[in-house]
mmCIF file of C-alpha atoms in Angstrom:
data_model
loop_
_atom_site.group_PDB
_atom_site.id
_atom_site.type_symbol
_atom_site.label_atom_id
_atom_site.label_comp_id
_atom_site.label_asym_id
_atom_site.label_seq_id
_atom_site.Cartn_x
_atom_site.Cartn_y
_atom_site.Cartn_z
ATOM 1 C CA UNK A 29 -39.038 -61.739 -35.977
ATOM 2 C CA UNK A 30 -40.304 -59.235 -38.406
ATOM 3 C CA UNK A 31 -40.178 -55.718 -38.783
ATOM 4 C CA UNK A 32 -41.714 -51.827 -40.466
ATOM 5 C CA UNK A 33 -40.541 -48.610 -39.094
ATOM 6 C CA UNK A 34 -40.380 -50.109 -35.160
ATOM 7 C CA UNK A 35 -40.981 -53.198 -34.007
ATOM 8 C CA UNK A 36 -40.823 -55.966 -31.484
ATOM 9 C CA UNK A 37 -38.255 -54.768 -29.233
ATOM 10 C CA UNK A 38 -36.773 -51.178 -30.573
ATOM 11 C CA UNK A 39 -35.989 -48.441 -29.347
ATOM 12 C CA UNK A 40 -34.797 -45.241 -31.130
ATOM 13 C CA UNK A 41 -34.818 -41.538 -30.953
ATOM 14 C CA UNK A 42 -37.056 -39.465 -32.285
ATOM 15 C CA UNK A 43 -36.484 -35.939 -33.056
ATOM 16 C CA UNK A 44 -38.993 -33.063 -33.772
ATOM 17 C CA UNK A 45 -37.691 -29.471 -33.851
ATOM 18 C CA UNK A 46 -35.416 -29.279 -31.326
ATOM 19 C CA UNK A 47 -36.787 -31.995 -29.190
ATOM 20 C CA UNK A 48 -36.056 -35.412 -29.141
ATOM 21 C CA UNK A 49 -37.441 -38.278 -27.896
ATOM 22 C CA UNK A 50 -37.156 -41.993 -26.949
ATOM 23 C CA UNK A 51 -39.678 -44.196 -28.239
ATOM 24 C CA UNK A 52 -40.006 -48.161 -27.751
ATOM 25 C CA UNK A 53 -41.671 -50.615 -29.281
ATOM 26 C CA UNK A 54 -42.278 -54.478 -27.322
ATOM 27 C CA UNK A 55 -44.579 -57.502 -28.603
ATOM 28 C CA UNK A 56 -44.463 -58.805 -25.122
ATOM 29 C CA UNK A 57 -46.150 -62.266 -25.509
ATOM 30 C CA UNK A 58 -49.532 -62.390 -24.154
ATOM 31 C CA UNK A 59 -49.691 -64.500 -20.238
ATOM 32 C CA UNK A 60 -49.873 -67.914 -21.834
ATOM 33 C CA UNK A 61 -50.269 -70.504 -18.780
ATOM 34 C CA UNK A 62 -48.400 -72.959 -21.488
ATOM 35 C CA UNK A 63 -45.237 -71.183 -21.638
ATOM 36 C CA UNK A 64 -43.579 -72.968 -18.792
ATOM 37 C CA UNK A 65 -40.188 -71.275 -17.835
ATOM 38 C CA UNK A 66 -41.275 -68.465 -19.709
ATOM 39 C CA UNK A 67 -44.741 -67.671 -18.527
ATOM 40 C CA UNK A 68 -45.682 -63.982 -17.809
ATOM 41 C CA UNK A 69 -44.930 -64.239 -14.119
ATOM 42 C CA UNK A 70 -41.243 -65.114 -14.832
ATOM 43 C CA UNK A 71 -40.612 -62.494 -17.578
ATOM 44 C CA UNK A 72 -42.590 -59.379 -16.105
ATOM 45 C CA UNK A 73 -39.906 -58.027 -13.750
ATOM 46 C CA UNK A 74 -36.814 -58.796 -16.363
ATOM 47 C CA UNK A 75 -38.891 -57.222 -18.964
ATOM 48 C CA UNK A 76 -39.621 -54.100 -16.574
ATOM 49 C CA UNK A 77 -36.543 -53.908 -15.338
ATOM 50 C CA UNK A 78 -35.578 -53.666 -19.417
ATOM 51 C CA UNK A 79 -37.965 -50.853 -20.129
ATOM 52 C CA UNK A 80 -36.741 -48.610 -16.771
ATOM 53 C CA UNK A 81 -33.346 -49.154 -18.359
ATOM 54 C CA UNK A 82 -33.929 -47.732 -21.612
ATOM 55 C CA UNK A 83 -36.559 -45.361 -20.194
ATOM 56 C CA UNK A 84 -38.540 -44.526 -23.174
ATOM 57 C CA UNK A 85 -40.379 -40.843 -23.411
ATOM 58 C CA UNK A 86 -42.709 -43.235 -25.714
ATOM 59 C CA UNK A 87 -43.914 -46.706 -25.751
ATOM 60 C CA UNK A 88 -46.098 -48.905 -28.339
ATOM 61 C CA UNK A 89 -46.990 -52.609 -26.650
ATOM 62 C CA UNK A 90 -48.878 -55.351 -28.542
ATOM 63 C CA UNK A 91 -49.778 -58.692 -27.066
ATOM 64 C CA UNK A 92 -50.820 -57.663 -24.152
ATOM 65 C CA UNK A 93 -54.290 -58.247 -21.922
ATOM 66 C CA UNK A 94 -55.928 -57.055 -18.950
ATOM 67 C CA UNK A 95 -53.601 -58.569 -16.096
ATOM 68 C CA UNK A 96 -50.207 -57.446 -18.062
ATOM 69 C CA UNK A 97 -52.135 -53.849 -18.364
ATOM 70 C CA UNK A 98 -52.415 -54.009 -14.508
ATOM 71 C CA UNK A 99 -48.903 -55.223 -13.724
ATOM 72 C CA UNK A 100 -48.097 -52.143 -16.146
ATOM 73 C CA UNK A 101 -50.255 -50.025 -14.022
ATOM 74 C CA UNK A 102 -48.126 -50.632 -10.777
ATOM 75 C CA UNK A 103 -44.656 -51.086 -11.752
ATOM 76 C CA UNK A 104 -44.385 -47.802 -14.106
ATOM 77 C CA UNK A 105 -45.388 -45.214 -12.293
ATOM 78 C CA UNK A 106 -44.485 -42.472 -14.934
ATOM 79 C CA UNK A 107 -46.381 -43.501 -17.854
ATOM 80 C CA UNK A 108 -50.206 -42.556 -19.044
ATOM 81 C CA UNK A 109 -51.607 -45.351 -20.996
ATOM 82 C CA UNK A 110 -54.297 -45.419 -23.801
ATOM 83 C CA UNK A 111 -55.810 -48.880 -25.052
ATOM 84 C CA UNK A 112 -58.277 -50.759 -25.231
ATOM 85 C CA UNK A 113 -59.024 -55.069 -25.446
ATOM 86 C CA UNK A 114 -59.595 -55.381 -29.037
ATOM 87 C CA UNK A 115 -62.087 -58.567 -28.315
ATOM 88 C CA UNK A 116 -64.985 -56.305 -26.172
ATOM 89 C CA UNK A 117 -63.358 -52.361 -26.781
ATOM 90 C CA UNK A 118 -62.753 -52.716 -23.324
ATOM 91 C CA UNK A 119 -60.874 -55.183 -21.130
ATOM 92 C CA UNK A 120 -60.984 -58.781 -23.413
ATOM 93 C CA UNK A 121 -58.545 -59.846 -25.298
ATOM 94 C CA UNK A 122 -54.964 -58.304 -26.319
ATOM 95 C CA UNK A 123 -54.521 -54.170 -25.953
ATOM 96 C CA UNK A 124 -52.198 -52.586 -28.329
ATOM 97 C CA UNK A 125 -51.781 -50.009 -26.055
ATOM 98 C CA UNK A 126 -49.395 -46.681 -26.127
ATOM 99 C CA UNK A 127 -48.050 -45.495 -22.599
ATOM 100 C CA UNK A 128 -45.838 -42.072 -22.692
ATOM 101 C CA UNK A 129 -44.238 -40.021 -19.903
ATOM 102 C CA UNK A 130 -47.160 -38.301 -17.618
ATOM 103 C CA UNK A 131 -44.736 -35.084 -16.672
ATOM 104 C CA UNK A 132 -43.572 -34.626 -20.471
ATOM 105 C CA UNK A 133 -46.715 -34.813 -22.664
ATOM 106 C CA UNK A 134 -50.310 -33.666 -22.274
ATOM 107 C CA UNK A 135 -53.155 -36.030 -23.870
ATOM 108 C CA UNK A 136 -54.544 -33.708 -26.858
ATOM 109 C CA UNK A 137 -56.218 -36.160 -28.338
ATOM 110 C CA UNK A 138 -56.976 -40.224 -28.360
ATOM 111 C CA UNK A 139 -58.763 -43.012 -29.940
ATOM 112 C CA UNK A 140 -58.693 -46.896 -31.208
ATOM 113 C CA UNK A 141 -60.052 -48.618 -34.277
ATOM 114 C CA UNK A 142 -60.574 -52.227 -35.533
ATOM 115 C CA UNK A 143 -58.796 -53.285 -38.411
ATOM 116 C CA UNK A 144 -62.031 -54.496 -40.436
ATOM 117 C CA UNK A 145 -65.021 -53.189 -42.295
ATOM 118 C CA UNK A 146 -66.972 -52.095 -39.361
ATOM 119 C CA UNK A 147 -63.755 -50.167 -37.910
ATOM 120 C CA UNK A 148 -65.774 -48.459 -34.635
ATOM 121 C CA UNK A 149 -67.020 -51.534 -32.962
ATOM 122 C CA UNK A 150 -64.690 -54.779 -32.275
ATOM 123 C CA UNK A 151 -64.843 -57.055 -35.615
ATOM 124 C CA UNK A 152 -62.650 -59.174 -37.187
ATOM 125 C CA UNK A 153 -61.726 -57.855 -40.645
ATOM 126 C CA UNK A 154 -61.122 -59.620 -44.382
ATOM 127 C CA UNK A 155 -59.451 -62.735 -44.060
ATOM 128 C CA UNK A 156 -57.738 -62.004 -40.548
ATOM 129 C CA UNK A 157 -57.667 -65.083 -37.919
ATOM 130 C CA UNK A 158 -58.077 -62.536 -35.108
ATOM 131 C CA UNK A 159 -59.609 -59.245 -34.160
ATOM 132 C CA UNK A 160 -57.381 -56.474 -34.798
ATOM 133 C CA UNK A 161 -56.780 -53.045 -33.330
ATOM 134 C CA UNK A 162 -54.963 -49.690 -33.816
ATOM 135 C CA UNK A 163 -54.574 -47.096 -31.100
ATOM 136 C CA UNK A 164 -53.817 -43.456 -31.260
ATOM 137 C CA UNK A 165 -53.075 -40.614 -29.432
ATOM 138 C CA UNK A 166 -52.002 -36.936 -30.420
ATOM 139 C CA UNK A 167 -49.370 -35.648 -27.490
ATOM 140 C CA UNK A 168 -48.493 -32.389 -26.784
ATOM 141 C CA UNK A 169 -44.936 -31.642 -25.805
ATOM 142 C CA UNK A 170 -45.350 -29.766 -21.702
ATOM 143 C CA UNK A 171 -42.176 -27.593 -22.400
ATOM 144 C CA UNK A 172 -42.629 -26.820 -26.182
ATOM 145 C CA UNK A 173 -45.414 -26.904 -27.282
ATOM 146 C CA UNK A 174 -44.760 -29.426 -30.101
ATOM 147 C CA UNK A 175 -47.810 -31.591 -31.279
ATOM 148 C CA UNK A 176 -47.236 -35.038 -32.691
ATOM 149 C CA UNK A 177 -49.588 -38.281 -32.760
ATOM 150 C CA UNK A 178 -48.425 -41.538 -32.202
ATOM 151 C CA UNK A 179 -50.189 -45.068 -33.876
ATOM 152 C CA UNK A 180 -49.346 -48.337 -32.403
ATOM 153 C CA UNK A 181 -50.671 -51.343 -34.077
ATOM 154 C CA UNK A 182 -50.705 -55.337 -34.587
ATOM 155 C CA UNK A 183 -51.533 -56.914 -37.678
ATOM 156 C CA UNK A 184 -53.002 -60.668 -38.191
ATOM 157 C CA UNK A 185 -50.602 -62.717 -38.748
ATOM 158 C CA UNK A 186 -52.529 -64.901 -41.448
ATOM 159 C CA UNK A 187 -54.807 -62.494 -43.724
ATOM 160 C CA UNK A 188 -53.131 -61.540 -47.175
ATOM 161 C CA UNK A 189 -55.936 -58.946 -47.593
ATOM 162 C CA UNK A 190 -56.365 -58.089 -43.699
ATOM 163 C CA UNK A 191 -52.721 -56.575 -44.245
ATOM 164 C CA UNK A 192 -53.076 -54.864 -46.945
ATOM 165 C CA UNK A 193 -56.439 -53.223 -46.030
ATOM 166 C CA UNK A 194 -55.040 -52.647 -42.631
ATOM 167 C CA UNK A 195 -52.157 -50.823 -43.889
ATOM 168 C CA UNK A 196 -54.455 -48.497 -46.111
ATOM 169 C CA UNK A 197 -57.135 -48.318 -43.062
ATOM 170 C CA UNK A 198 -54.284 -47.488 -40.815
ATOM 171 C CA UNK A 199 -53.158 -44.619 -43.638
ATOM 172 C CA UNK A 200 -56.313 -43.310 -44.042
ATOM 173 C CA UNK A 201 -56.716 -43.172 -40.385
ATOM 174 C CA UNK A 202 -53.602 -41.072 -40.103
ATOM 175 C CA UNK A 203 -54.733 -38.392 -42.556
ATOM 176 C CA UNK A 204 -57.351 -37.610 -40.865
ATOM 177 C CA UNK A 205 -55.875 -37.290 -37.562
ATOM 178 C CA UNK A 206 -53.460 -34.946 -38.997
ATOM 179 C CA UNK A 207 -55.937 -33.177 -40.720
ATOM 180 C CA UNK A 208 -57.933 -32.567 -37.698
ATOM 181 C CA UNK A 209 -54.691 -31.310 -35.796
ATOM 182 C CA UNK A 210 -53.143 -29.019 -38.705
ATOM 183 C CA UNK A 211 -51.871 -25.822 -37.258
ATOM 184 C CA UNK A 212 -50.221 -22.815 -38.671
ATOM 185 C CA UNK A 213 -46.986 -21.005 -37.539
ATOM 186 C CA UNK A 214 -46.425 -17.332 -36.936
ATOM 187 C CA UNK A 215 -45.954 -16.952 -40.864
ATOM 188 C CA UNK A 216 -49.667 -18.395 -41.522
ATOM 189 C CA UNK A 217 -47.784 -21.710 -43.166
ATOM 190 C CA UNK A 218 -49.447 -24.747 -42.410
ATOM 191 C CA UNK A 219 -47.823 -27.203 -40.261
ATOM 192 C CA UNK A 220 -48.713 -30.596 -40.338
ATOM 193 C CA UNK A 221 -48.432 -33.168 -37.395
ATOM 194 C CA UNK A 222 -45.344 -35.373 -37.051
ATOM 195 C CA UNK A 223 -46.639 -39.044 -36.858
ATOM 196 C CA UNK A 224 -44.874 -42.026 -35.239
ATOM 197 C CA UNK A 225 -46.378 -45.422 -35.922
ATOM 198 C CA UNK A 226 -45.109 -48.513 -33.962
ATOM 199 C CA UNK A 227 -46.142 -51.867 -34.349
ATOM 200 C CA UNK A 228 -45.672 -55.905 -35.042
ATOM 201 C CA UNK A 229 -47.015 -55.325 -38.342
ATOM 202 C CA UNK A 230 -45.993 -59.387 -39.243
ATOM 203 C CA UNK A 231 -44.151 -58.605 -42.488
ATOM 204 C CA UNK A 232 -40.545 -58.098 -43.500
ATOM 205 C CA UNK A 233 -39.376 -55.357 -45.984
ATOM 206 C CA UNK A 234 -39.382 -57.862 -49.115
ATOM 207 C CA UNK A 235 -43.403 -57.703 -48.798
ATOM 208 C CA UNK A 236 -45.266 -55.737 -50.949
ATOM 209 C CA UNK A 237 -47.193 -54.173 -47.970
ATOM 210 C CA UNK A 238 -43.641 -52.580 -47.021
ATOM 211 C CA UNK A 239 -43.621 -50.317 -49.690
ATOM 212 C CA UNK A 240 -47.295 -49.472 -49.448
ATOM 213 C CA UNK A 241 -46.764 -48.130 -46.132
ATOM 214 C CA UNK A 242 -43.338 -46.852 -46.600
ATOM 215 C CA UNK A 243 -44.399 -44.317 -49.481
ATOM 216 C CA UNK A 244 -47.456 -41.972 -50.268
ATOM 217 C CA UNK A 245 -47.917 -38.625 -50.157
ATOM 218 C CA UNK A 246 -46.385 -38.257 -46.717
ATOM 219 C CA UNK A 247 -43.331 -41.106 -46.822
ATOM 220 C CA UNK A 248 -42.575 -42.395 -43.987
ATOM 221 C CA UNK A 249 -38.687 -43.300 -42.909
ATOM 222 C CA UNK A 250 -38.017 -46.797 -41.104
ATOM 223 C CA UNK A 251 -36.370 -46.424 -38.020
ATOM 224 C CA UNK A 252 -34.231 -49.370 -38.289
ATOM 225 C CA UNK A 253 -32.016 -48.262 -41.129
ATOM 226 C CA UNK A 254 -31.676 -45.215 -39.043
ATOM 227 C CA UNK A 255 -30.436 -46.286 -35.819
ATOM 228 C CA UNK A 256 -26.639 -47.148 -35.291
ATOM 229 C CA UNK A 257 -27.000 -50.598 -33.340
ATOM 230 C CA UNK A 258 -30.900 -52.310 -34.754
ATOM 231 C CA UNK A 259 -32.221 -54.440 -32.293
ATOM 232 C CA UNK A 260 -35.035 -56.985 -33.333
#
């Protein structure tokens, strides 16, 4: 199990201003008919049951395709969901999909890109083994005000240079975002969006692509040398 800023299963807070906020993270394992005791059928209402528990404000899946989306869909009622299958742009293959709280934030903004060369249209990218996706969305807190975007991602598990060109395509993707969303406060200063990215990125901390993502000209913190207890 490997791990940048949140992954697999994690969940932490996140605080902006005076708000804060729980987000999750879950690789659920796409419905394999081959996984026997554990096939999707046996795991959806533990795994459910796991997210009600924790009940995230946020939440960043990978793995997971149409039929998981629609079990989604009717067991969690509260949650909005962006995504989209990363195979057709619209139901094929595995979603990397971000759900938040439908009474808490208001969609500002949304969108989805393949990690590749031909980023708007589904496309394998580099070296990867698989198609690749990143989803997006810029939430506005209901009660505050606050604006924040939130990336959810899954990178190949194979491509040496499908990571590192996702990481920079991914970075890239995120300055723009925020540049499209600056704001100003009631002094004129300019206030840039706070940005949470979530993800099986399929890399530990000793790779190089840790670092590349970690720093830059906005660094980002990893969540799990902040939280008390680290799961995953």
């Amino acid at each position: 199990m490997k791990r940048l800023l949140i992954l697999a299963f994690t969940v932490v807070a996140f605080t902006s201003s005076a708000q804060t906020y729980t987000v999750m993270t879950y690789n659920i394992r796409y419905k394999n008919p081959g996984d026997g005791e554990d096939k999707w059928n046996n795991r959806k209402k533990g795994l459910v049951k796991q997210i009600k528990d924790n009940n995230p404000d946020i939440i960043g899946f990978q793995e997971v395709v149409s039929v998981q989306m629609r079990d989604f869909f009717f067991f969690l009622h509260d949650y909005a969901r962006v995504g989209v299958g990363r195979d057709n742009g619209k139901t094929k293959g595995e979603y990397s999909p971000i759900f938040y709280k439908k009474d808490k934030f208001t969609l500002v903004d949304k969108g989805w890109f393949w990690l590749s060369e031909t980023p708007s249209k589904p496309s394998k990218g580099w070296d990867a083994a698989c198609k690749r996706i990143c989803t997006w969305v810029v939430l506005r807190d209901t009660v505050t005000k606050q604006q924040f975007a939130v990336f959810n991602t899954h990178l190949d598990h194979k491509g040496k240079e499908a990571k590192k060109n996702s990481i920079t395509a991914i970075s890239d993707s995120i300055a723009s975002v925020c540049t499209r969303h600056i704001t100003h406060d009631s002094t004129g200063k300019l206030v840039f969006l706070p940005v949470i990215t979530t993800g099986d990125f399929n890399f530990t901390p000793a790779d190089e692509n840790y670092n590349r993502f970690a720093t830059g000209q906005r660094p980002r913190q990893d969540s799990f040398t902040l939280v008390a207890t680290p799961q995953g």
